Tab-separated table of C-alpha atoms in Angstrom:
chain	number	residue	atom	x	y	z
H	120	MET	CA	-30.870	296.955	6.493
H	121	THR	CA	-30.684	296.051	2.914
H	122	PHE	CA	-26.851	295.192	3.030
H	123	LEU	CA	-27.304	293.656	6.398
H	124	SER	CA	-29.940	291.877	5.244
H	125	LEU	CA	-27.182	290.516	2.838
H	126	LEU	CA	-24.656	289.620	5.827
H	127	LEU	CA	-27.135	287.771	7.668
H	128	VAL	CA	-28.016	285.236	4.246
H	129	LEU	CA	-24.179	284.787	3.632
H	130	ALA	CA	-23.228	283.773	6.733
H	131	LEU	CA	-26.650	281.890	6.672
H	132	ILE	CA	-25.586	280.090	3.898
H	133	GLN	CA	-22.326	279.129	4.574
H	134	TRP	CA	-23.851	277.329	7.901
H	135	TRP	CA	-26.616	275.744	5.519
H	136	GLY	CA	-24.335	275.315	2.338
H	137	SER	CA	-27.326	276.921	0.731
H	138	GLY	CA	-30.978	278.257	1.238
H	139	ALA	CA	-32.568	274.920	1.393
H	140	PRO	CA	-34.597	275.240	4.449
H	141	LEU	CA	-36.921	278.173	3.000
H	142	GLN	CA	-36.749	276.757	0.022
H	143	ARG	CA	-40.099	275.591	-1.078
H	144	ASP	CA	-41.117	276.004	-5.217
H	145	GLY	CA	-44.851	274.173	-4.202
H	146	TRP	CA	-46.822	276.942	-3.612
H	147	PHE	CA	-45.518	279.119	-6.687
H	148	PHE	CA	-45.925	275.773	-9.135
H	149	SER	CA	-49.907	274.894	-7.929
H	150	TYR	CA	-50.633	278.638	-8.719
H	151	ALA	CA	-49.023	278.270	-12.431
H	152	ASP	CA	-50.700	274.892	-12.821
H	153	TRP	CA	-54.208	276.531	-11.334
H	154	LEU	CA	-53.530	280.238	-13.873
H	155	ASP	CA	-53.215	277.566	-16.880
H	156	SER	CA	-56.858	275.797	-16.093
H	157	ARG	CA	-58.136	278.872	-16.198
H	158	PRO	CA	-59.129	279.492	-20.049
H	159	ALA	CA	-59.486	282.897	-20.495
H	160	LEU	CA	-55.865	282.817	-20.042
H	161	THR	CA	-54.851	281.590	-23.018
H	162	TRP	CA	-51.991	283.974	-24.379
H	163	PRO	CA	-48.401	282.688	-22.756
H	164	ALA	CA	-47.211	286.793	-22.404
H	165	GLY	CA	-50.383	287.290	-20.146
H	166	ARG	CA	-49.496	283.613	-18.371
H	167	LEU	CA	-45.882	284.644	-17.794
H	168	LEU	CA	-46.951	288.177	-16.472
H	169	LEU	CA	-49.762	287.243	-13.899
H	170	ALA	CA	-47.874	284.202	-12.611
H	171	VAL	CA	-44.245	286.231	-11.660
H	172	LEU	CA	-45.809	290.038	-11.315
H	173	VAL	CA	-48.557	289.179	-8.873
H	174	PRO	CA	-46.700	287.518	-6.295
H	175	VAL	CA	-44.242	290.208	-6.886
H	176	LEU	CA	-46.831	292.936	-6.840
H	177	ALA	CA	-47.617	291.405	-3.385
H	178	LEU	CA	-44.917	291.146	-1.575
H	179	TRP	CA	-43.510	294.503	-2.900
H	180	LEU	CA	-46.957	296.103	-1.663
H	181	VAL	CA	-45.951	294.536	1.460
H	182	THR	CA	-42.775	295.405	2.515
H	183	TRP	CA	-43.639	299.273	1.223
H	184	TRP	CA	-46.631	299.126	4.232
H	185	VAL	CA	-44.169	297.408	6.475
H	186	ALA	CA	-41.741	300.369	6.166
H	187	THR	CA	-44.073	303.414	6.309
H	188	SER	CA	-45.993	301.267	9.424
H	189	LEU	CA	-43.550	299.957	11.642
H	190	THR	CA	-40.421	299.926	12.546
H	191	PRO	CA	-37.008	299.521	9.888
H	192	ILE	CA	-36.817	295.907	12.231
H	193	TRP	CA	-39.913	293.999	10.086
H	194	VAL	CA	-38.549	295.434	6.707
H	195	PHE	CA	-34.857	293.439	8.054
H	196	LEU	CA	-37.191	290.526	8.599
H	197	ILE	CA	-39.127	289.969	5.121
H	198	ALA	CA	-35.404	290.697	3.698
H	199	VAL	CA	-33.674	287.722	5.212
H	200	PRO	CA	-36.011	285.012	4.139
H	201	VAL	CA	-37.122	286.124	0.823
H	202	LEU	CA	-33.652	286.261	-0.327
H	203	LEU	CA	-32.661	283.232	1.466
H	204	TYR	CA	-35.283	281.419	-0.870
H	205	SER	CA	-34.351	283.922	-4.051
H	206	LEU	CA	-31.511	282.194	-3.987
H	207	GLY	CA	-30.109	278.793	-6.139
H	208	ARG	CA	-30.935	275.276	-6.009
H	209	GLY	CA	-29.059	272.602	-4.674
H	210	ASP	CA	-25.465	273.018	-3.061
H	211	PHE	CA	-23.530	274.432	-5.277
H	212	THR	CA	-20.199	274.308	-3.880
H	213	GLU	CA	-20.804	270.037	-3.636
H	214	GLN	CA	-21.996	269.749	-6.882
H	215	VAL	CA	-18.848	270.931	-7.944
H	216	ARG	CA	-16.627	269.582	-5.955
H	217	ASN	CA	-18.920	265.407	-6.982
H	218	TYR	CA	-17.841	266.407	-10.276
H	219	ILE	CA	-13.881	267.476	-9.544
H	220	GLU	CA	-13.449	264.122	-7.622
H	221	ALA	CA	-15.015	262.222	-10.073
H	222	SER	CA	-12.848	263.450	-13.008
H	223	TYR	CA	-9.846	262.691	-11.254
H	224	ARG	CA	-10.886	259.350	-10.414
H	225	LYS	CA	-11.806	259.284	-13.938
H	226	ASP	CA	-15.240	257.887	-13.388
H	227	SER	CA	-16.921	259.145	-16.766
H	228	VAL	CA	-20.058	257.608	-15.794
H	229	SER	CA	-19.967	259.594	-12.011
H	230	ALA	CA	-18.975	263.150	-13.715
H	231	ALA	CA	-21.600	263.296	-16.704
H	232	LEU	CA	-24.868	263.110	-13.360
H	233	HIS	CA	-22.885	265.535	-11.753
H	234	LEU	CA	-22.807	267.124	-14.527
H	235	ALA	CA	-26.390	266.758	-15.240
H	236	GLN	CA	-27.026	267.604	-11.574
H	237	LEU	CA	-25.253	271.327	-12.414
H	238	GLN	CA	-26.854	271.686	-15.794
H	239	GLY	CA	-30.826	270.889	-14.128
H	240	LYS	CA	-31.113	268.412	-17.252
H	241	GLU	CA	-31.305	264.706	-17.303
H	242	VAL	CA	-27.928	262.783	-18.369
H	243	GLU	CA	-26.818	262.909	-21.670
H	244	ASP	CA	-25.727	260.358	-23.950
H	245	ARG	CA	-22.077	260.680	-24.722
H	246	ASP	CA	-18.162	259.562	-24.946
H	247	PRO	CA	-17.249	257.616	-22.106
H	248	GLU	CA	-13.686	258.988	-22.745
H	249	ASP	CA	-14.412	261.940	-23.417
H	250	TRP	CA	-13.257	264.349	-21.737
H	251	PRO	CA	-12.378	267.436	-23.196
H	252	THR	CA	-16.256	268.067	-23.736
H	253	LEU	CA	-16.553	267.182	-20.806
H	254	HIS	CA	-15.133	269.907	-19.093
H	255	ARG	CA	-16.216	272.313	-21.611
H	256	GLN	CA	-19.707	271.588	-20.442
H	257	ALA	CA	-19.396	271.547	-16.842
H	258	LEU	CA	-17.378	274.993	-17.030
H	259	ARG	CA	-19.725	276.577	-18.612
H	260	ALA	CA	-23.278	275.027	-16.384
H	261	ILE	CA	-20.907	276.341	-13.399
H	262	ALA	CA	-20.763	279.599	-14.681
H	263	TYR	CA	-24.203	280.192	-15.181
H	264	ARG	CA	-25.315	278.420	-11.887
H	265	GLY	CA	-22.873	280.074	-9.974
H	266	PHE	CA	-23.633	282.860	-11.327
H	267	GLU	CA	-27.947	282.981	-11.466
H	268	ARG	CA	-28.027	281.163	-7.754
H	269	MET	CA	-25.612	283.560	-6.211
H	270	PHE	CA	-25.303	286.923	-8.601
H	271	ALA	CA	-28.118	287.847	-10.164
H	272	VAL	CA	-30.007	287.717	-6.530
H	273	ILE	CA	-28.448	289.575	-4.821
H	274	PHE	CA	-28.208	292.865	-8.158
H	275	TRP	CA	-31.147	292.475	-8.207
H	276	PHE	CA	-32.290	292.759	-4.978
H	277	PHE	CA	-29.892	295.733	-4.532
H	278	ILE	CA	-32.285	296.958	-6.961
H	279	LEU	CA	-35.092	296.547	-6.172
H	280	GLY	CA	-35.563	295.082	-3.475
H	281	PRO	CA	-36.799	291.598	-1.535
H	282	ALA	CA	-39.446	292.291	-5.063
H	283	GLY	CA	-36.130	292.340	-7.166
H	284	ALA	CA	-34.851	289.253	-5.611
H	285	LEU	CA	-38.318	287.008	-6.300
H	286	LEU	CA	-39.029	288.469	-9.208
H	287	TYR	CA	-35.652	286.913	-10.497
H	288	ARG	CA	-35.873	284.117	-8.499
H	289	LEU	CA	-40.193	282.890	-10.445
H	290	SER	CA	-38.865	283.431	-13.451
H	291	LEU	CA	-36.703	281.264	-13.920
H	292	LEU	CA	-38.802	278.767	-11.865
H	293	TYR	CA	-41.401	279.817	-14.522
H	294	ARG	CA	-38.766	278.599	-17.116
H	295	GLN	CA	-38.140	275.658	-15.376
H	296	ARG	CA	-41.805	274.377	-15.676
H	297	GLU	CA	-42.483	276.106	-18.551
H	298	PRO	CA	-39.178	276.932	-21.290
H	299	SER	CA	-40.475	278.652	-24.405
H	300	ALA	CA	-39.049	281.245	-26.500
H	301	LEU	CA	-41.269	284.059	-24.664
H	302	VAL	CA	-39.160	282.913	-21.108
H	303	ASP	CA	-36.342	282.826	-22.251
H	304	ARG	CA	-36.447	286.052	-23.715
H	305	TRP	CA	-37.455	287.561	-20.372
H	306	VAL	CA	-34.862	286.439	-18.283
H	307	TRP	CA	-32.732	286.794	-20.683
H	308	LEU	CA	-33.698	290.556	-20.316
H	309	LEU	CA	-33.564	290.360	-16.174
H	310	GLU	CA	-29.839	289.065	-16.635
H	311	TRP	CA	-28.782	291.062	-19.640
H	312	PRO	CA	-27.012	294.357	-17.151
H	313	VAL	CA	-26.110	291.699	-14.292
H	314	VAL	CA	-24.330	289.851	-17.343
H	315	ARG	CA	-21.805	292.853	-17.456
H	316	LEU	CA	-21.088	293.891	-14.160
H	317	MET	CA	-20.245	290.008	-13.751
H	318	GLY	CA	-17.548	289.825	-16.204
H	319	LEU	CA	-15.973	293.832	-14.458
H	320	THR	CA	-16.349	291.311	-11.313
H	321	TRP	CA	-13.728	288.511	-12.698
H	322	ALA	CA	-11.715	290.469	-14.578
H	323	MET	CA	-11.235	292.156	-11.679
H	324	ALA	CA	-10.581	289.085	-10.034
H	325	GLY	CA	-9.113	286.749	-12.956
H	326	ASN	CA	-6.737	287.209	-15.409
H	327	PHE	CA	-7.237	291.060	-16.198
H	328	ASP	CA	-6.732	291.816	-20.191
H	329	THR	CA	-7.884	289.056	-21.479
H	330	CYS	CA	-11.280	289.290	-19.747
H	331	PHE	CA	-11.645	293.040	-19.667
H	332	PHE	CA	-10.710	292.430	-23.635
H	333	ARG	CA	-13.958	289.791	-23.768
H	334	CYS	CA	-16.432	292.183	-21.627
H	335	GLN	CA	-15.962	295.495	-23.974
H	336	ARG	CA	-16.202	293.108	-26.821
H	337	ASP	CA	-19.791	292.279	-25.835
H	338	SER	CA	-20.730	294.696	-23.353
H	339	LEU	CA	-23.120	295.123	-26.889
H	340	ASP	CA	-23.970	292.203	-27.683
H	341	VAL	CA	-27.605	291.946	-28.247
H	342	GLU	CA	-27.671	288.256	-29.373
H	343	LYS	CA	-25.049	285.715	-27.842
H	344	ARG	CA	-27.599	283.747	-24.537
H	345	THR	CA	-26.044	284.745	-20.774
H	346	SER	CA	-25.022	281.164	-20.256
H	347	ALA	CA	-22.823	282.312	-23.579
H	348	VAL	CA	-21.296	285.514	-22.800
H	349	LEU	CA	-20.503	284.357	-19.065
H	350	TYR	CA	-18.433	281.258	-20.411
H	351	ASP	CA	-16.903	283.485	-22.065
H	352	HIS	CA	-15.592	285.600	-20.253
H	353	ALA	CA	-14.811	282.713	-17.737
H	354	LEU	CA	-12.131	281.835	-19.794
H	355	GLY	CA	-11.056	285.440	-19.925
H	356	ALA	CA	-10.996	285.667	-15.630
H	357	LEU	CA	-9.281	282.354	-15.827
H	358	GLY	CA	-6.608	282.749	-18.715
H	359	LEU	CA	-7.631	280.714	-21.487
H	360	PRO	CA	-8.737	281.496	-25.024
H	361	ASP	CA	-11.815	281.825	-26.990
H	362	GLU	CA	-12.699	278.355	-27.231
H	363	VAL	CA	-13.014	279.019	-30.864
H	364	CYS	CA	-9.385	278.889	-30.851
H	365	GLY	CA	-8.539	276.374	-28.230
H	366	GLU	CA	-10.966	273.567	-28.283
H	367	GLU	CA	-8.791	271.916	-25.375
H	368	SER	CA	-8.352	275.109	-23.747
H	369	VAL	CA	-10.742	273.850	-20.217
H	370	THR	CA	-9.132	271.227	-17.872
H	371	LEU	CA	-10.338	270.064	-14.723
H	372	ASP	CA	-7.249	273.267	-13.261
H	373	SER	CA	-9.537	275.523	-14.730
H	374	ILE	CA	-12.177	273.846	-13.425
H	375	SER	CA	-10.649	273.722	-10.029
H	376	ALA	CA	-9.773	277.673	-10.569
H	377	SER	CA	-13.179	278.712	-11.271
H	378	GLN	CA	-14.446	278.773	-7.245
H	379	PRO	CA	-11.769	280.866	-6.065
H	380	LEU	CA	-12.873	283.473	-9.056
H	381	PHE	CA	-16.351	283.523	-6.825
H	382	SER	CA	-15.471	283.909	-3.715
H	383	ARG	CA	-13.967	286.808	-4.932
H	384	SER	CA	-15.426	288.123	-6.762
H	385	LEU	CA	-18.178	287.907	-4.066
H	386	LEU	CA	-15.908	289.450	-1.759
H	387	ILE	CA	-15.710	292.404	-4.278
H	388	TRP	CA	-19.616	293.034	-4.382
H	389	VAL	CA	-19.489	292.690	-0.769
H	390	CYS	CA	-16.582	295.636	-0.753
H	391	PHE	CA	-18.468	297.813	-3.145
H	392	LEU	CA	-21.893	297.048	-1.852
H	393	ALA	CA	-20.610	298.392	1.318
H	394	LEU	CA	-18.856	301.039	0.716
H	395	VAL	CA	-22.415	302.296	-1.369
H	396	THR	CA	-24.007	302.255	1.581
H	397	LEU	CA	-21.819	303.833	3.866
H	398	LEU	CA	-21.735	306.840	1.686
H	399	ALA	CA	-25.462	306.386	0.848
């Protein structure tokens, strides 16, 4: 049922463009606000754990009860909406396309606006003609957004079921609401194993030599941020030099080539998970 749930979700994403019809986060933010209003909950780590783990444990208990008491189809009916909800927000393909089109028009104001949407933050003041910096930041944002919206969610979905997918998404929503070093580290821990797998996937889907070398180099790194590692591996998969070696190596063509890289990577994951499902 896990693999079938994934296939149906991917089909729905192709139809809708995103999981937006089910992605309503108001309940979570209201619950987090309620926790903040409790005078006894002053410990930041405690609020984080309660905000994220209580809904996840509740979902896990419901899923366990359904799996042991009812037919598997009911687990399927839980897994599909939870996975859809847990995927990234917004239409990622459209956001990247909008940035590329603005760049082709040399419309730096529009390009900066679309870059801010990809980064999930306000538009920054910058040199309007600094295209090398725009392109580097765009590729970095694309590498992370493509990763967090789909691949990290799928990983935890297959490891822990629907509760795993929800765990990852709620952690990101909590970081969005209350950014801190503690929450950043928590999300980094969730992403650490997936980043290593993502790098190997990009090596198979792109330039193997340059990407695999960077995967080996970063395999045990416990200091780099997720976005930095993904950006470095994306450069390798696209056959581009390290940022320190080629400050202007990222071009619009490189950004355009990142989208087929994600598509090939998703196909690799689906084929691998299909094989695992058949052999299990």
